CSV table of C-alpha atoms in Angstrom, one decimal:
chain,number,residue,atom,x,y,z
E,1,UNK,CA,0.1,0.1,0.0
E,2,UNK,CA,0.7,3.4,-0.3
E,3,UNK,CA,-0.3,7.1,0.6
E,4,UNK,CA,-0.5,6.1,4.4
E,5,UNK,CA,-3.1,3.6,3.2
E,6,UNK,CA,-5.1,6.7,3.7
E,7,UNK,CA,-7.8,5.3,1.3
E,8,UNK,CA,-8.4,1.9,2.4
E,9,UNK,CA,-11.9,1.5,3.8
E,10,UNK,CA,-12.9,5.0,2.9
E,11,UNK,CA,-15.5,5.8,0.4
E,12,UNK,CA,-14.0,7.8,-2.8
E,13,UNK,CA,-16.6,9.7,-5.4
E,14,UNK,CA,-15.1,10.1,-8.6
E,15,UNK,CA,-16.8,12.0,-11.9
E,16,UNK,CA,-15.8,11.1,-15.1
E,17,UNK,CA,-15.0,7.1,-14.2
E,18,UNK,CA,-16.1,6.0,-17.5
E,19,UNK,CA,-13.2,8.4,-19.3
E,20,UNK,CA,-9.8,7.4,-19.9
E,21,UNK,CA,-8.2,9.0,-16.5
E,22,UNK,CA,-11.2,8.6,-14.3
E,23,UNK,CA,-11.3,4.9,-15.2
E,24,UNK,CA,-7.5,4.4,-14.0
E,25,UNK,CA,-8.2,6.3,-11.2
E,26,UNK,CA,-10.9,4.0,-10.1
E,27,UNK,CA,-8.8,1.2,-10.7
E,28,UNK,CA,-6.2,2.3,-8.6
E,29,UNK,CA,-8.5,3.5,-5.6
E,30,UNK,CA,-10.0,0.0,-5.7
E,31,UNK,CA,-6.1,-1.4,-5.4
E,32,UNK,CA,-6.2,0.7,-2.7
E,33,UNK,CA,-8.8,-0.8,-0.9
E,34,UNK,CA,-11.5,2.1,-1.2
E,35,UNK,CA,-14.7,1.9,-2.1
E,36,UNK,CA,-15.8,3.7,-5.3
E,37,UNK,CA,-18.3,5.3,-6.5
E,38,UNK,CA,-18.7,6.6,-9.9
E,39,UNK,CA,-21.1,9.2,-11.7
E,40,UNK,CA,-20.5,9.7,-15.4
E,41,UNK,CA,-21.7,10.0,-18.9
E,42,UNK,CA,-22.1,6.2,-20.4
E,43,UNK,CA,-18.8,5.4,-21.9
E,44,UNK,CA,-18.3,6.3,-26.0
E,45,UNK,CA,-17.2,3.0,-27.4
E,46,UNK,CA,-16.4,-0.3,-26.5
E,47,UNK,CA,-13.1,0.0,-26.4
E,48,UNK,CA,-13.1,2.4,-23.8
E,49,UNK,CA,-11.1,1.5,-20.9
E,50,UNK,CA,-14.3,1.4,-18.6
E,51,UNK,CA,-15.5,-1.1,-20.7
E,52,UNK,CA,-12.5,-3.3,-21.4
E,53,UNK,CA,-11.8,-3.6,-18.0
E,54,UNK,CA,-15.5,-4.6,-16.8
E,55,UNK,CA,-14.9,-1.9,-14.3
E,56,UNK,CA,-18.9,-1.7,-14.0
E,57,UNK,CA,-19.2,-4.6,-12.2
E,58,UNK,CA,-16.2,-3.8,-9.7
E,59,UNK,CA,-17.0,-0.4,-8.4
E,60,UNK,CA,-20.3,1.4,-7.7
E,61,UNK,CA,-21.2,3.0,-11.4
E,62,UNK,CA,-24.2,5.7,-12.2
E,63,UNK,CA,-24.6,7.3,-14.7
E,64,UNK,CA,-25.3,11.0,-15.0
E,65,UNK,CA,-24.4,14.2,-16.5
E,66,UNK,CA,-22.2,16.9,-14.1
E,67,UNK,CA,-24.6,19.6,-15.9
E,68,UNK,CA,-27.7,18.1,-14.0
E,69,UNK,CA,-26.8,19.8,-10.9
E,70,UNK,CA,-29.5,18.3,-8.8
E,71,UNK,CA,-28.5,14.9,-9.6
E,72,UNK,CA,-25.4,15.1,-8.2
E,73,UNK,CA,-26.0,16.7,-5.2
E,74,UNK,CA,-28.1,14.1,-4.6
E,75,UNK,CA,-25.7,11.4,-5.6
E,76,UNK,CA,-23.2,12.6,-3.2
E,77,UNK,CA,-25.8,12.8,-0.5
E,78,UNK,CA,-26.5,9.2,-0.9
E,79,UNK,CA,-22.7,8.1,-0.8
E,80,UNK,CA,-21.8,10.2,1.5
E,81,UNK,CA,-18.2,9.9,0.4
E,82,UNK,CA,-14.7,10.8,2.4
E,83,UNK,CA,-13.0,12.0,-1.2
E,84,UNK,CA,-14.3,13.4,-4.3
E,85,UNK,CA,-12.4,14.0,-7.4
E,86,UNK,CA,-13.9,15.8,-10.2
E,87,UNK,CA,-12.9,14.3,-13.7
E,88,UNK,CA,-15.7,14.9,-15.8
E,89,UNK,CA,-15.1,17.2,-18.9
E,90,UNK,CA,-15.3,17.8,-22.4
E,91,UNK,CA,-12.1,17.0,-22.9
E,92,UNK,CA,-11.1,17.5,-26.5
E,93,UNK,CA,-9.7,20.4,-28.4
E,94,UNK,CA,-11.2,20.0,-31.6
E,95,UNK,CA,-14.5,19.1,-30.3
E,96,UNK,CA,-14.6,22.3,-28.3
E,97,UNK,CA,-14.5,24.2,-31.4
E,98,UNK,CA,-17.4,22.1,-33.1
E,99,UNK,CA,-19.5,22.8,-29.8
E,100,UNK,CA,-18.2,25.7,-27.6
E,101,UNK,CA,-21.6,25.9,-26.2
E,102,UNK,CA,-21.5,22.2,-24.6
E,103,UNK,CA,-18.1,22.5,-23.8
E,104,UNK,CA,-18.5,25.7,-21.5
E,105,UNK,CA,-21.6,24.4,-20.0
E,106,UNK,CA,-20.3,20.9,-18.9
E,107,UNK,CA,-16.9,22.6,-17.8
E,108,UNK,CA,-17.8,25.4,-16.4
E,109,UNK,CA,-21.2,24.4,-14.9
E,110,UNK,CA,-20.5,21.0,-14.1
E,111,UNK,CA,-17.4,22.2,-11.8
E,112,UNK,CA,-20.1,24.9,-10.2
E,113,UNK,CA,-22.1,21.6,-9.7
E,114,UNK,CA,-19.3,19.5,-8.2
E,115,UNK,CA,-18.6,22.1,-5.6
E,116,UNK,CA,-21.8,22.8,-4.8
E,117,UNK,CA,-22.4,19.1,-3.9
E,118,UNK,CA,-19.1,19.1,-2.2
E,119,UNK,CA,-20.5,22.2,0.2
E,120,UNK,CA,-24.1,20.3,0.7
E,121,UNK,CA,-22.0,17.1,1.7
E,122,UNK,CA,-20.6,17.0,5.0
E,123,UNK,CA,-18.6,14.0,5.3
E,124,UNK,CA,-16.5,15.5,2.3
E,125,UNK,CA,-13.1,16.1,4.2
E,126,UNK,CA,-10.9,16.0,1.1
E,127,UNK,CA,-11.7,17.0,-2.8
E,128,UNK,CA,-9.6,17.5,-6.0
E,129,UNK,CA,-10.6,19.4,-9.4
E,130,UNK,CA,-8.9,17.8,-11.8
E,131,UNK,CA,-7.9,20.2,-14.9
E,132,UNK,CA,-5.0,20.4,-17.5
E,133,UNK,CA,-2.0,22.6,-18.2
E,134,UNK,CA,-4.1,24.2,-21.1
E,135,UNK,CA,-5.3,26.1,-18.1
E,136,UNK,CA,-2.5,28.9,-18.5
E,137,UNK,CA,-2.9,31.9,-20.3
E,138,UNK,CA,0.2,30.4,-22.9
E,139,UNK,CA,2.6,33.8,-23.4
E,140,UNK,CA,4.6,31.0,-25.3
E,141,UNK,CA,8.0,31.4,-23.4
E,142,UNK,CA,10.4,29.0,-22.8
E,143,UNK,CA,10.1,28.6,-18.7
E,144,UNK,CA,7.2,26.2,-16.7
E,145,UNK,CA,4.1,28.0,-15.5
E,146,UNK,CA,4.0,28.4,-12.1
E,147,UNK,CA,0.7,27.7,-10.1
E,148,UNK,CA,0.2,31.6,-9.5
E,149,UNK,CA,0.5,32.1,-13.0
E,150,UNK,CA,-2.5,33.9,-14.7
E,151,UNK,CA,-5.5,31.4,-16.0
E,152,UNK,CA,-6.3,31.8,-20.2
E,153,UNK,CA,-7.1,29.8,-23.1
E,154,UNK,CA,-7.3,30.8,-26.8
E,155,UNK,CA,-9.7,27.9,-27.6
E,156,UNK,CA,-13.0,27.2,-26.3
E,157,UNK,CA,-11.6,24.0,-24.3
E,158,UNK,CA,-8.5,25.8,-22.9
E,159,UNK,CA,-10.6,28.9,-22.1
E,160,UNK,CA,-13.2,26.7,-20.0
E,161,UNK,CA,-10.4,25.1,-17.9
E,162,UNK,CA,-9.1,28.4,-16.9
E,163,UNK,CA,-12.6,29.3,-16.0
E,164,UNK,CA,-12.8,25.8,-14.2
E,165,UNK,CA,-9.6,26.9,-12.2
E,166,UNK,CA,-11.1,30.4,-11.2
E,167,UNK,CA,-14.6,28.9,-10.4
E,168,UNK,CA,-12.4,26.6,-8.1
E,169,UNK,CA,-10.4,29.5,-6.7
E,170,UNK,CA,-13.6,31.4,-6.0
E,171,UNK,CA,-15.2,28.7,-4.0
E,172,UNK,CA,-12.2,28.0,-2.0
E,173,UNK,CA,-12.3,31.8,-0.8
E,174,UNK,CA,-15.4,32.2,-0.3
E,175,UNK,CA,-16.6,29.0,0.9
E,176,UNK,CA,-14.0,26.6,1.7
E,177,UNK,CA,-11.5,28.4,3.9
E,178,UNK,CA,-13.6,28.2,6.9
E,179,UNK,CA,-12.7,25.3,9.6
E,180,UNK,CA,-14.9,22.7,9.4
E,181,UNK,CA,-15.6,22.5,5.5
E,182,UNK,CA,-13.7,20.4,3.0
E,183,UNK,CA,-10.2,20.6,2.3
E,184,UNK,CA,-10.3,21.3,-1.4
E,185,UNK,CA,-7.7,21.8,-4.2
E,186,UNK,CA,-7.1,21.7,-8.1
E,187,UNK,CA,-4.7,19.5,-10.3
E,188,UNK,CA,-3.1,20.3,-13.4
E,189,UNK,CA,-1.0,18.1,-15.9
E,190,UNK,CA,-1.2,17.6,-19.4
E,191,UNK,CA,-0.6,15.2,-22.8
E,192,UNK,CA,-1.2,12.3,-20.7
E,193,UNK,CA,-0.8,8.8,-22.7
E,194,UNK,CA,-1.5,5.1,-21.5
E,195,UNK,CA,-3.5,2.3,-22.7
E,196,UNK,CA,-7.3,2.2,-22.7
E,197,UNK,CA,-7.4,6.1,-24.2
E,198,UNK,CA,-9.2,5.6,-27.7
E,199,UNK,CA,-10.3,9.7,-28.1
E,200,UNK,CA,-10.5,10.7,-31.9
E,201,UNK,CA,-7.8,12.9,-33.2
E,202,UNK,CA,-5.0,11.9,-30.5
E,203,UNK,CA,-1.9,10.7,-32.6
E,204,UNK,CA,-1.2,7.7,-29.9
E,205,UNK,CA,-4.8,6.3,-30.3
E,206,UNK,CA,-4.9,7.0,-33.8
E,207,UNK,CA,-1.6,5.2,-34.2
E,208,UNK,CA,-3.4,2.0,-32.5
E,209,UNK,CA,-6.4,2.6,-34.6
E,210,UNK,CA,-4.2,2.3,-37.9
E,211,UNK,CA,-2.6,-0.5,-36.1
E,212,UNK,CA,-5.7,-2.5,-35.5
E,213,UNK,CA,-6.7,-2.3,-39.3
E,214,UNK,CA,-3.2,-3.4,-40.8
E,215,UNK,CA,-2.6,0.5,-42.1
E,216,UNK,CA,0.7,2.8,-41.3
E,217,UNK,CA,-0.5,6.3,-39.7
E,218,UNK,CA,-0.4,9.3,-42.1
E,219,UNK,CA,2.2,11.8,-39.7
E,220,UNK,CA,2.0,15.4,-40.9
E,221,UNK,CA,3.5,16.9,-38.0
E,222,UNK,CA,6.6,14.4,-36.8
E,223,UNK,CA,8.4,17.0,-35.6
E,224,UNK,CA,5.6,18.1,-32.9
E,225,UNK,CA,6.7,17.8,-29.5
E,226,UNK,CA,4.8,17.2,-26.1
E,227,UNK,CA,5.9,16.8,-22.3
E,228,UNK,CA,4.2,13.0,-22.7
E,229,UNK,CA,3.7,11.5,-19.5
E,230,UNK,CA,2.2,8.1,-19.2
E,231,UNK,CA,-1.6,8.3,-17.1
E,232,UNK,CA,-0.2,7.0,-13.9
E,233,UNK,CA,2.3,9.7,-13.1
E,234,UNK,CA,-0.3,12.7,-12.8
E,235,UNK,CA,-2.9,9.8,-10.8
E,236,UNK,CA,0.0,9.2,-8.3
E,237,UNK,CA,0.0,13.1,-8.0
E,238,UNK,CA,-3.6,13.1,-7.3
E,239,UNK,CA,-3.7,10.5,-5.2
E,240,UNK,CA,-0.9,12.0,-3.1
E,241,UNK,CA,-2.5,15.3,-2.9
E,242,UNK,CA,-5.6,13.9,-1.7
E,243,UNK,CA,-4.0,12.1,1.2
E,244,UNK,CA,-2.3,15.3,2.4
E,245,UNK,CA,-5.6,17.4,1.9
E,246,UNK,CA,-6.9,14.6,4.3
E,247,UNK,CA,-4.5,14.5,6.8
E,248,UNK,CA,-2.8,17.9,6.8
E,249,UNK,CA,-5.9,20.0,6.0
E,250,UNK,CA,-6.1,23.5,4.5
E,251,UNK,CA,-2.3,24.0,3.8
E,252,UNK,CA,-2.3,22.2,0.8
E,253,UNK,CA,-5.2,23.7,-0.8
E,254,UNK,CA,-4.9,25.4,-4.0
E,255,UNK,CA,-3.4,24.4,-7.2
E,256,UNK,CA,-0.7,21.9,-8.1
E,257,UNK,CA,1.3,21.2,-11.2
E,258,UNK,CA,1.9,17.5,-12.2
E,259,UNK,CA,4.5,17.5,-15.3
E,260,UNK,CA,7.3,15.8,-16.4
E,261,UNK,CA,10.7,16.4,-13.7
E,262,UNK,CA,13.3,17.6,-16.5
E,263,UNK,CA,10.6,19.3,-18.8
E,264,UNK,CA,11.9,17.3,-21.5
E,265,UNK,CA,9.7,17.2,-24.7
E,266,UNK,CA,9.9,14.8,-27.6
E,267,UNK,CA,8.7,14.7,-30.8
E,268,UNK,CA,5.9,12.5,-32.3
E,269,UNK,CA,8.3,10.5,-34.5
E,270,UNK,CA,10.7,10.0,-31.7
E,271,UNK,CA,7.3,8.8,-29.8
E,272,UNK,CA,6.6,6.4,-32.6
E,273,UNK,CA,10.0,5.4,-33.4
E,274,UNK,CA,10.5,4.3,-29.7
E,275,UNK,CA,7.4,2.1,-30.0
E,276,UNK,CA,8.4,0.6,-33.2
E,277,UNK,CA,11.8,0.0,-31.6
E,278,UNK,CA,10.2,-1.9,-28.9
E,279,UNK,CA,7.9,-3.8,-31.2
E,280,UNK,CA,7.5,-3.4,-34.7
E,281,UNK,CA,4.3,-4.4,-35.7
E,282,UNK,CA,2.7,-1.2,-37.0
E,283,UNK,CA,4.4,2.0,-38.5
E,284,UNK,CA,3.6,5.4,-40.2
E,285,UNK,CA,4.9,7.5,-42.9
E,286,UNK,CA,5.3,11.0,-43.6
E,287,UNK,CA,3.6,12.8,-46.7
E,288,UNK,CA,6.1,14.6,-49.2
E,289,UNK,CA,5.9,17.9,-48.7
E,290,UNK,CA,5.6,17.8,-44.9
E,291,UNK,CA,7.5,20.4,-43.5
E,292,UNK,CA,10.6,18.9,-41.5
E,293,UNK,CA,11.1,22.3,-39.0
E,294,UNK,CA,11.2,21.6,-35.7
E,295,UNK,CA,7.8,22.4,-33.7
E,296,UNK,CA,7.9,22.8,-30.2
E,297,UNK,CA,5.1,23.0,-28.2
E,298,UNK,CA,5.5,26.1,-25.6
E,299,UNK,CA,3.9,24.9,-22.7
E,300,UNK,CA,5.4,23.9,-19.7
E,301,UNK,CA,4.7,23.1,-16.2
E,302,UNK,CA,6.8,23.9,-13.3
E,303,UNK,CA,6.5,21.2,-10.9
E,304,UNK,CA,8.7,22.6,-7.9
E,305,UNK,CA,5.6,23.2,-5.5
E,306,UNK,CA,4.6,19.6,-6.1
E,307,UNK,CA,8.4,18.4,-5.3
E,308,UNK,CA,8.9,20.5,-2.7
E,309,UNK,CA,5.5,20.1,-0.6
E,310,UNK,CA,4.1,16.8,-1.7
E,311,UNK,CA,7.5,15.2,-2.5
E,312,UNK,CA,6.0,14.1,-5.5
E,313,UNK,CA,8.1,13.8,-8.7
E,314,UNK,CA,7.8,11.5,-12.0
E,315,UNK,CA,8.4,7.7,-11.8
E,316,UNK,CA,9.1,6.6,-15.6
E,317,UNK,CA,12.0,7.6,-18.1
E,318,UNK,CA,10.5,8.4,-21.4
E,319,UNK,CA,11.5,4.8,-22.8
E,320,UNK,CA,9.4,3.5,-19.5
E,321,UNK,CA,6.5,5.7,-20.9
E,322,UNK,CA,6.4,4.4,-24.3
E,323,UNK,CA,6.7,1.0,-23.0
E,324,UNK,CA,3.9,1.2,-20.0
E,325,UNK,CA,1.7,2.8,-23.1
E,326,UNK,CA,2.7,0.2,-25.8
E,327,UNK,CA,1.9,-2.9,-23.3
E,328,UNK,CA,-1.2,-1.1,-22.5
E,329,UNK,CA,-2.8,-1.1,-26.2
E,330,UNK,CA,-1.7,-4.5,-27.0
E,331,UNK,CA,-3.5,-5.7,-24.0
E,332,UNK,CA,-6.9,-3.8,-25.3
E,333,UNK,CA,-6.0,-5.5,-28.8
E,334,UNK,CA,-5.7,-8.9,-27.5
E,335,UNK,CA,-9.2,-10.8,-27.2
E,336,UNK,CA,-7.5,-13.3,-24.9
E,337,UNK,CA,-6.3,-10.8,-22.3
E,338,UNK,CA,-7.7,-10.0,-18.9
E,339,UNK,CA,-7.6,-6.2,-19.5
E,340,UNK,CA,-8.1,-5.4,-15.9
E,341,UNK,CA,-5.3,-7.5,-14.6
E,342,UNK,CA,-3.3,-6.2,-17.2
E,343,UNK,CA,-4.1,-2.8,-15.6
E,344,UNK,CA,-3.3,-3.6,-12.3
E,345,UNK,CA,0.5,-5.0,-13.0
E,346,UNK,CA,1.2,-1.9,-14.7
E,347,UNK,CA,-0.2,-0.2,-11.3
E,348,UNK,CA,2.2,-2.7,-9.5
E,349,UNK,CA,5.1,-2.5,-11.6
E,350,UNK,CA,4.5,1.7,-11.3
E,351,UNK,CA,4.5,1.6,-7.8
E,352,UNK,CA,7.4,-0.6,-7.4
E,353,UNK,CA,9.6,1.7,-9.8
E,354,UNK,CA,8.4,4.7,-7.3
E,355,UNK,CA,9.9,2.6,-4.4
E,356,UNK,CA,13.4,1.8,-6.0
E,357,UNK,CA,13.4,5.7,-6.7
E,358,UNK,CA,12.6,6.3,-3.2
E,359,UNK,CA,9.5,8.2,-3.7
E,360,UNK,CA,7.3,7.6,-1.1
E,361,UNK,CA,4.0,9.1,-1.6
E,362,UNK,CA,2.8,10.7,1.7
E,363,UNK,CA,4.3,7.4,3.7
């Protein structure tokens, strides 16, 4: 066990548990001995992590929309959770252009409804709103954003996440600083990869969709770079933060960044080449005429606060991140595999690697 065994025997409510990160979080919480309650929309496809791991039969599963504040508040009242993690969101940048109203409605009012439910449920001792690195007002500078930098966002998705952070800050200042109220925080991470993510218009899911069809992926931006993270990295941060909020209290309120330790970005080409080096199935091609210029994505997180106060830091190297991701997708595509067992094994290996690096996660 880890996180001081704080989740063992506790009721933990996760919104968005049918999504990629939410389902992984639910699995890890279950393995930590928590009684997990989920509130979310139905999964998008039969390939989603929630479906392939058969999670609906392993936790308490409630379908619902976070825009329905009354229903969400009623579910909190019925469950009486000790912890709450808010991951329900419209998570796609391209979809936010197609449906800006739905994006803002879900990501703003969903956040408001979450905090209203927490306010109304005195059993909640710690609650975390999960947003994204894109919540910051991106100035295209080369150093990492700190938690006290301004919120922003040019596209509807990023703007909605910046607003979600402002909503959380407002609720903290207005309602949750008083003694006897829940200890609350927000968590920011981005470019998360791993088995079970089959969202549209993302390079890794697109690669494995092509692989599944026996095709090679067309890569138009091979030199575009990202700070890739395996999904277990930020989740370890969220769980660590939740534990400290529960144990230490309001000193851990506010915003927290969880990102790569060295802020090193790798290109799409480097990512796929690393997968092919580990397993030569699949492939990609770059169309003629594609620009060969380096396309740096100047959006980095400064994780000094989490490193110093939570004693949190990333566990996996870039090669480990790619291997974990590859293993996860190969389990998805193997009809003979017990996908839940595969996810559990990755959590166990990840935890052992953390111990080897003397990362104690609140122990």
